[in-house]
PDB file of C-alpha atoms and ligand atoms in Angstrom:
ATOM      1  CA  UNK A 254      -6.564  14.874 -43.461  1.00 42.00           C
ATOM      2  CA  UNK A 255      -6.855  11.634 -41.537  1.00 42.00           C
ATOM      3  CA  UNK A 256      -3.115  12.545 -39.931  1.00 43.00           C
ATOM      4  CA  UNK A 257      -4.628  15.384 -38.761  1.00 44.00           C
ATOM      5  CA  UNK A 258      -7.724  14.037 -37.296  1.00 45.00           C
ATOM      6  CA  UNK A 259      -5.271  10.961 -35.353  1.00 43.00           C
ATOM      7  CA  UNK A 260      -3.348  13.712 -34.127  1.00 40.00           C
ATOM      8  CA  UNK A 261      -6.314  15.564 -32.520  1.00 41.00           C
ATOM      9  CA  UNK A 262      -7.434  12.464 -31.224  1.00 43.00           C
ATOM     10  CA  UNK A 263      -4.379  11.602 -29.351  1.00 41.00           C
ATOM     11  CA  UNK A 264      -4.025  14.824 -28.289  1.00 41.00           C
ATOM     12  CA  UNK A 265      -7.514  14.755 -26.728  1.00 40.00           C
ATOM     13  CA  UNK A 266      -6.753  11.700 -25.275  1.00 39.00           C
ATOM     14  CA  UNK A 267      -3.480  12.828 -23.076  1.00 40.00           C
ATOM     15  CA  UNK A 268      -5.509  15.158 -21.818  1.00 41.00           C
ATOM     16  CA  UNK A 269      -8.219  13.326 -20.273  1.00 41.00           C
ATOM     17  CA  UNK A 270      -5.345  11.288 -18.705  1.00 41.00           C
ATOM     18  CA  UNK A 271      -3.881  13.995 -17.668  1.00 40.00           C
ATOM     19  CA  UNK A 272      -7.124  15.275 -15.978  1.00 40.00           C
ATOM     20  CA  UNK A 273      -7.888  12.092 -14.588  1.00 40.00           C
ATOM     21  CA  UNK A 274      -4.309  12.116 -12.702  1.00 40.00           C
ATOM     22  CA  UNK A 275      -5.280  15.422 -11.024  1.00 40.00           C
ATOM     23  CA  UNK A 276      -8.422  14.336 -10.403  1.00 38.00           C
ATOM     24  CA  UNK A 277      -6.905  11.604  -8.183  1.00 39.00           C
ATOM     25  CA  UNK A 278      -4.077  13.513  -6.868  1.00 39.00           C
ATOM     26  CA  UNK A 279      -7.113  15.969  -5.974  1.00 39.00           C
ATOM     27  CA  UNK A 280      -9.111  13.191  -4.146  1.00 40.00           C
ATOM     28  CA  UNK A 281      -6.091  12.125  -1.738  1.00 37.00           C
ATOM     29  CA  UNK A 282      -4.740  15.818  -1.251  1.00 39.00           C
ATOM     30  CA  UNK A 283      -8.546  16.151   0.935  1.00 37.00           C
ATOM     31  CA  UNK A 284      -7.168  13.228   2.969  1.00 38.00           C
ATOM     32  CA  UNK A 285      -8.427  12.809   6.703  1.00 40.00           C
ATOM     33  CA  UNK A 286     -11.365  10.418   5.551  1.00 40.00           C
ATOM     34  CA  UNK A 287     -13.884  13.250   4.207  1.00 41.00           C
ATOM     35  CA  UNK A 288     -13.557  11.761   0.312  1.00 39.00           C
ATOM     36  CA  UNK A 289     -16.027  14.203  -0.600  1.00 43.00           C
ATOM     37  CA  UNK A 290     -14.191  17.322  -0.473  1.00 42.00           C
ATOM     38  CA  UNK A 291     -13.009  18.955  -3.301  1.00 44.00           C
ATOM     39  CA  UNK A 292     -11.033  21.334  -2.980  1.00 46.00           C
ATOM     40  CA  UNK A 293      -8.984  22.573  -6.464  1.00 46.00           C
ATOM     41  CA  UNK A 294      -6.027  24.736  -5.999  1.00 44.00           C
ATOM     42  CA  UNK A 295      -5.049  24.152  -9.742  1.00 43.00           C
ATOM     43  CA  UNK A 296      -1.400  25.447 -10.395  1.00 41.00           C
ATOM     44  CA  UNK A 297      -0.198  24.073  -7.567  1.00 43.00           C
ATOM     45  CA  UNK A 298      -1.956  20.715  -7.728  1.00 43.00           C
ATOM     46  CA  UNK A 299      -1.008  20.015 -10.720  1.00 42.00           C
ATOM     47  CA  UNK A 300       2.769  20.468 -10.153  1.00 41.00           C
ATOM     48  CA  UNK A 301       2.506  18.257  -6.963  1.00 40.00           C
ATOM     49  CA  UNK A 302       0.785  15.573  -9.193  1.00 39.00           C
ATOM     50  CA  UNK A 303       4.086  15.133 -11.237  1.00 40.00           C
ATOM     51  CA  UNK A 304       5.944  14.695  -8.065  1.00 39.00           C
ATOM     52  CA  UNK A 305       3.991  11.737  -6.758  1.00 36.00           C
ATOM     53  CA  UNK A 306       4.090  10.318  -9.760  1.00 37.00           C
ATOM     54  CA  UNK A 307       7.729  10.424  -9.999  1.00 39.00           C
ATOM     55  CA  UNK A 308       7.970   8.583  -6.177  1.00 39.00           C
ATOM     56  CA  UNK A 309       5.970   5.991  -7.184  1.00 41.00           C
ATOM     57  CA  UNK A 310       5.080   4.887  -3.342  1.00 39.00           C
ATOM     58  CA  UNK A 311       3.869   8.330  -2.899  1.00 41.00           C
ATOM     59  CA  UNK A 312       1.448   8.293  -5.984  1.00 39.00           C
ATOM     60  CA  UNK A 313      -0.247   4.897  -4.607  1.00 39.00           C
ATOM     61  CA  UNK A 314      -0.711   6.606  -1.219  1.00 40.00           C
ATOM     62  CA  UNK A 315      -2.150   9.781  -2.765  1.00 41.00           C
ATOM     63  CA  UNK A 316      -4.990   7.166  -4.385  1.00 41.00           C
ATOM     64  CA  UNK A 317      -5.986   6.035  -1.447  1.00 44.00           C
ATOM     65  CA  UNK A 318      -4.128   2.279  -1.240  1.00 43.00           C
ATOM     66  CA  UNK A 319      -6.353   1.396  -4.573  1.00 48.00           C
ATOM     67  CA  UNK A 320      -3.288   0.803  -6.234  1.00 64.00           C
ATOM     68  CA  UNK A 321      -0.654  -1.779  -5.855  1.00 76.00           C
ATOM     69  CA  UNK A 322       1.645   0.708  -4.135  1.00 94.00           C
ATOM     70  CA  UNK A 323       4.079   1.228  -6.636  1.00 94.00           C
ATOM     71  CA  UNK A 324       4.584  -1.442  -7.590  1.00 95.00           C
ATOM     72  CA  UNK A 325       5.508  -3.165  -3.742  1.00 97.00           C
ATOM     73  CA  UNK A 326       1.916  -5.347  -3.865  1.00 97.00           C
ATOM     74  CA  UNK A 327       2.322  -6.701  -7.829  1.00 95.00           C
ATOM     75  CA  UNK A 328       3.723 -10.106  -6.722  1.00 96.00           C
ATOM     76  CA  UNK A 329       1.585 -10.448  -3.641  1.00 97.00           C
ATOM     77  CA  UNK A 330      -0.358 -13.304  -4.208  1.00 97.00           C
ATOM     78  CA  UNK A 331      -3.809 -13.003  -1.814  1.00 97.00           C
ATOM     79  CA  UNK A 332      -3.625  -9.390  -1.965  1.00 97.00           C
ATOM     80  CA  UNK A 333      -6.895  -8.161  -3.841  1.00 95.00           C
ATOM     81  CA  UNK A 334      -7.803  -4.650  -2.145  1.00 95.00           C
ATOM     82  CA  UNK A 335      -6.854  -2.549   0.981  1.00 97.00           C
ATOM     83  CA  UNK A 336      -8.903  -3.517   3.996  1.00 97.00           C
ATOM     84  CA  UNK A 337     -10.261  -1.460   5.648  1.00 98.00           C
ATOM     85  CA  UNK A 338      -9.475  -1.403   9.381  1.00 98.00           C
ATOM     86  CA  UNK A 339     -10.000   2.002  10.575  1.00 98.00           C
ATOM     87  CA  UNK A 340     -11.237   2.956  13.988  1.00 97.00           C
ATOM     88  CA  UNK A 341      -9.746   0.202  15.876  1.00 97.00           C
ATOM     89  CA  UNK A 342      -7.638  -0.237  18.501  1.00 97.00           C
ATOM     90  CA  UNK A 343      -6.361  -3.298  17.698  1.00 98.00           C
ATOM     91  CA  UNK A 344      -5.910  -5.325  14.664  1.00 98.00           C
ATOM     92  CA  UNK A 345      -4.903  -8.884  13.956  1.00 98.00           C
ATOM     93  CA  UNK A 346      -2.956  -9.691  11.058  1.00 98.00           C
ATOM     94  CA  UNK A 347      -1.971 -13.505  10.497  1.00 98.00           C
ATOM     95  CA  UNK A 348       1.741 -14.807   9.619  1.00 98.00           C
ATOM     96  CA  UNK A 349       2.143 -17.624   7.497  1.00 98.00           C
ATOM     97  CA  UNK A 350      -1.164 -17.640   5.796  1.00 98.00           C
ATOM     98  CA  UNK A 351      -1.762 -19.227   2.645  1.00 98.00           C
ATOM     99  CA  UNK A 352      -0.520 -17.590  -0.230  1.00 98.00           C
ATOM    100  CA  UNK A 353       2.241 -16.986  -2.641  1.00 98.00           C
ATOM    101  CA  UNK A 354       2.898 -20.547  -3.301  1.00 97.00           C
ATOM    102  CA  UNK A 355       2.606 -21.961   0.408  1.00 97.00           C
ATOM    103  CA  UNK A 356       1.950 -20.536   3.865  1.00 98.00           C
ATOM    104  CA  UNK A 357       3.939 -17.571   2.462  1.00 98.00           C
ATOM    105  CA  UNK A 358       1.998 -14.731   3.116  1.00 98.00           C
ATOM    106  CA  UNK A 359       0.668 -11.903   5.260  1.00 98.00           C
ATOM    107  CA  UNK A 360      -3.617 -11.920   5.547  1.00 98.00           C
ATOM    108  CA  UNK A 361      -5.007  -9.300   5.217  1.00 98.00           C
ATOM    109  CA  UNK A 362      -1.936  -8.479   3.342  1.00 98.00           C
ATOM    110  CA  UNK A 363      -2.851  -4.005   3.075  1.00 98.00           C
ATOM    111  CA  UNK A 364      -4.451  -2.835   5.815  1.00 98.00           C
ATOM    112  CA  UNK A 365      -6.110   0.810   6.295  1.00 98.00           C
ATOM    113  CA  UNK A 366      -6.163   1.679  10.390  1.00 98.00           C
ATOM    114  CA  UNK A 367      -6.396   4.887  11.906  1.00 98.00           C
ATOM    115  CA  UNK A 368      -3.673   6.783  13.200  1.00 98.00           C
ATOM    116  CA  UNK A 369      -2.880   5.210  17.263  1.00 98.00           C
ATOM    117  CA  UNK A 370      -3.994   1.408  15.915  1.00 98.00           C
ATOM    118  CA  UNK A 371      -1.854  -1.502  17.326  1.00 98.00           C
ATOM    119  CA  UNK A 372      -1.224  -3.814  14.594  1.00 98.00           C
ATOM    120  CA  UNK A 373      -0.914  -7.507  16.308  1.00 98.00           C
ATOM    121  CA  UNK A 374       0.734  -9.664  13.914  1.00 98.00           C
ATOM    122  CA  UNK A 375       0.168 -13.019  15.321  1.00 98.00           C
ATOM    123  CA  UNK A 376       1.957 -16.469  13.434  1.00 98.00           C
ATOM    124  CA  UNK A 377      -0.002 -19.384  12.171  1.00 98.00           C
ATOM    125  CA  UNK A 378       3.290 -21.893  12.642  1.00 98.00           C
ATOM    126  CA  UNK A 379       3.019 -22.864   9.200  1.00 97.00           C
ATOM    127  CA  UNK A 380       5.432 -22.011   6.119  1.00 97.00           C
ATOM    128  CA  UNK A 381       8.639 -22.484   8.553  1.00 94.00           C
ATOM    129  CA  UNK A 382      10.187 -19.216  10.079  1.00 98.00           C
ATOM    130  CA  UNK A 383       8.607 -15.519   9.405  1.00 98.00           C
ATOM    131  CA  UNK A 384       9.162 -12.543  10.251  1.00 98.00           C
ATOM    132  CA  UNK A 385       7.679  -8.940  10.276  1.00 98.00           C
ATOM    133  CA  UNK A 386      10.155  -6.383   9.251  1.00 98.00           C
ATOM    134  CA  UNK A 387       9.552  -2.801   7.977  1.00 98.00           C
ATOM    135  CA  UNK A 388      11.154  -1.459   4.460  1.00 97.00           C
ATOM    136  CA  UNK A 389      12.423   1.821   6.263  1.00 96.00           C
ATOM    137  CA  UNK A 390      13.446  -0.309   9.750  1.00 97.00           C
ATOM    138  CA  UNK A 391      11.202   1.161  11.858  1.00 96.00           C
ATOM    139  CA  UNK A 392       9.902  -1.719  13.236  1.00 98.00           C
ATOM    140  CA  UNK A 393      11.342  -5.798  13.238  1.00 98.00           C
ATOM    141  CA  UNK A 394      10.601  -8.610  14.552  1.00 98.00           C
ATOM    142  CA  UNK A 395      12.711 -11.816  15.212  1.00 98.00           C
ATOM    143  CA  UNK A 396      12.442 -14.921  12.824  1.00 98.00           C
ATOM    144  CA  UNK A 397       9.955 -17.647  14.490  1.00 97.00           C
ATOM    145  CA  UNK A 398       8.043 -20.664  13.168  1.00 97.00           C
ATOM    146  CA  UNK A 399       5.822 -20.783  16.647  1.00 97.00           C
ATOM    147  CA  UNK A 400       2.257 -21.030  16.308  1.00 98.00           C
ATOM    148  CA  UNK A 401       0.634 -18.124  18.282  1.00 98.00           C
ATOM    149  CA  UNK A 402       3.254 -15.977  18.620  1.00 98.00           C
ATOM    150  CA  UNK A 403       2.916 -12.708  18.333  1.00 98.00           C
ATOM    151  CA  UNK A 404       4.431  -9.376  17.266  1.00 98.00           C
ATOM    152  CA  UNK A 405       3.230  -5.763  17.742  1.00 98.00           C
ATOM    153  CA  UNK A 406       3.385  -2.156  16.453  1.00 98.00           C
ATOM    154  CA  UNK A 407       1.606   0.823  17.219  1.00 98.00           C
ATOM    155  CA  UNK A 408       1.406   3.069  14.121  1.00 98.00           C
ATOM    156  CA  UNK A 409       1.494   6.851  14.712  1.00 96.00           C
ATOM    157  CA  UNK A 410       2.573   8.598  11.434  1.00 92.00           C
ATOM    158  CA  UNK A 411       0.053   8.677   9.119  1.00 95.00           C
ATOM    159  CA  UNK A 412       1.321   7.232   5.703  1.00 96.00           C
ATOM    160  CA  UNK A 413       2.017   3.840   3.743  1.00 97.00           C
ATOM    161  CA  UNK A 414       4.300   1.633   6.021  1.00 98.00           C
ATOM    162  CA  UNK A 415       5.675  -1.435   3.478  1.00 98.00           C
ATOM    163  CA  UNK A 416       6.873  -4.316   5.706  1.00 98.00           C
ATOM    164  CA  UNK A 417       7.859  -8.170   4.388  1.00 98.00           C
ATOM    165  CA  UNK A 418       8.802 -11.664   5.800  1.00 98.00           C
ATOM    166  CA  UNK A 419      12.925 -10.927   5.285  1.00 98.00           C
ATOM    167  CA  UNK A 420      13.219 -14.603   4.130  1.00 97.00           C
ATOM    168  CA  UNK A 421       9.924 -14.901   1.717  1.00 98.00           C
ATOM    169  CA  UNK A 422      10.187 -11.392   0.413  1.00 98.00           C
ATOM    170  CA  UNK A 423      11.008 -12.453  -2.516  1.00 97.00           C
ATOM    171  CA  UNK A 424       8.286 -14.940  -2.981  1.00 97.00           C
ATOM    172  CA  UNK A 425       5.982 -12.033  -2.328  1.00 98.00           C
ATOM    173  CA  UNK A 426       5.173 -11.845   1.345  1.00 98.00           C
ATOM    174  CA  UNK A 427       4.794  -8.679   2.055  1.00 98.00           C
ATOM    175  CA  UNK A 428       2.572  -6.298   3.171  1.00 98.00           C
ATOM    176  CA  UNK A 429       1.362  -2.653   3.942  1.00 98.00           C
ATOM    177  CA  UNK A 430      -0.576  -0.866   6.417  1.00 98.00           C
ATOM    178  CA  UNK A 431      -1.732   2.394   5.561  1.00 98.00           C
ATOM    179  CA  UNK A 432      -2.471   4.820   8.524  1.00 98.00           C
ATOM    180  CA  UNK A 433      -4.895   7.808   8.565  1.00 96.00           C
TER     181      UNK A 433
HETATM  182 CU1   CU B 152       8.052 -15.743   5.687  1.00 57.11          CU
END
């Protein structure tokens, strides 16, 4: 009798984590910055919701950057929450802020912009050289220790863009900026 009743219970318990999944696969499949949307398409959803959490990246950007992007953010030191940054031309991140140990890190490390937003990444001259270099190589910049210098990319494609210092990855400075 008490087997049965544990069973039941587990069973009742994958499936509110299995609804819960949907539920947040549901929230980022409304996208475009209208949260409140709901729109449930069921079958297909649910299917879907298996494939972003087999791509791990694609399952953090499907919860809206709450996450610690599969995994990419876990050793990231001063990284906390996504900032938000949207509806700007123009924002400043700093290189060779404190964290991770040092003057290791990128601040704010996750970034949310809209789609069009120039990300300036602009060097502190502390923590010895940095640079700013995309996981997929879209975008690199050249290894300097100079105070003020500074680094640009205008992001277009909406989606999670990972990026890291190539020498400090390791240590955890790294970074994401999540476009709209
Ligand atoms: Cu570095």
């Amino acid at each position: 009798m008490e087997r049965d009743d544990r069973s039941v219970n587990r069973r009742t318990i994958l499936r509110a984590t299995g609804a819960s999944v949907v539920g947040v696969a549901l929230a980022g499949c409304t996208g475009g910055g209208n949260g409140s949307t709901e729109q449930p398409e069921n079958e297909e959803d649910s299917s879907s919701t298996k494939t972003a959490e087999d791509e791990s990246g694609d399952a953090a950007e499907s919860s809206g950057g709450s996450s610690d992007f599969g995994g990419w953010m876990d050793n990231v030191s001063n990284f906390e929450s996504v900032t938000d940054a949207t509806g700007k031309d123009k924002v400043t991140v700093k290189v060779g802020a404190k964290g991770n140990g040092g003057a290791y890190a990128f601040a704010p490390p996750a970034i949310r912009v809209s789609s069009g937003t120039t990300v300036v990444w602009e060097w502190t001259g502390k923590g010895s050289f940095h640079n700013v270099a995309a996981k997929d190589g879209s975008f690199k910049s050249e290894q300097v220790n100079k105070k003020g210098h500074t680094f640009e990319h205008t992001f277009k494609e909406s989606g999670t863009h990972k990026y890291a210092c190539t020498p400090h990855e390791p240590m955890g400075m790294k970074g994401v900026v999540v476009v709209e």
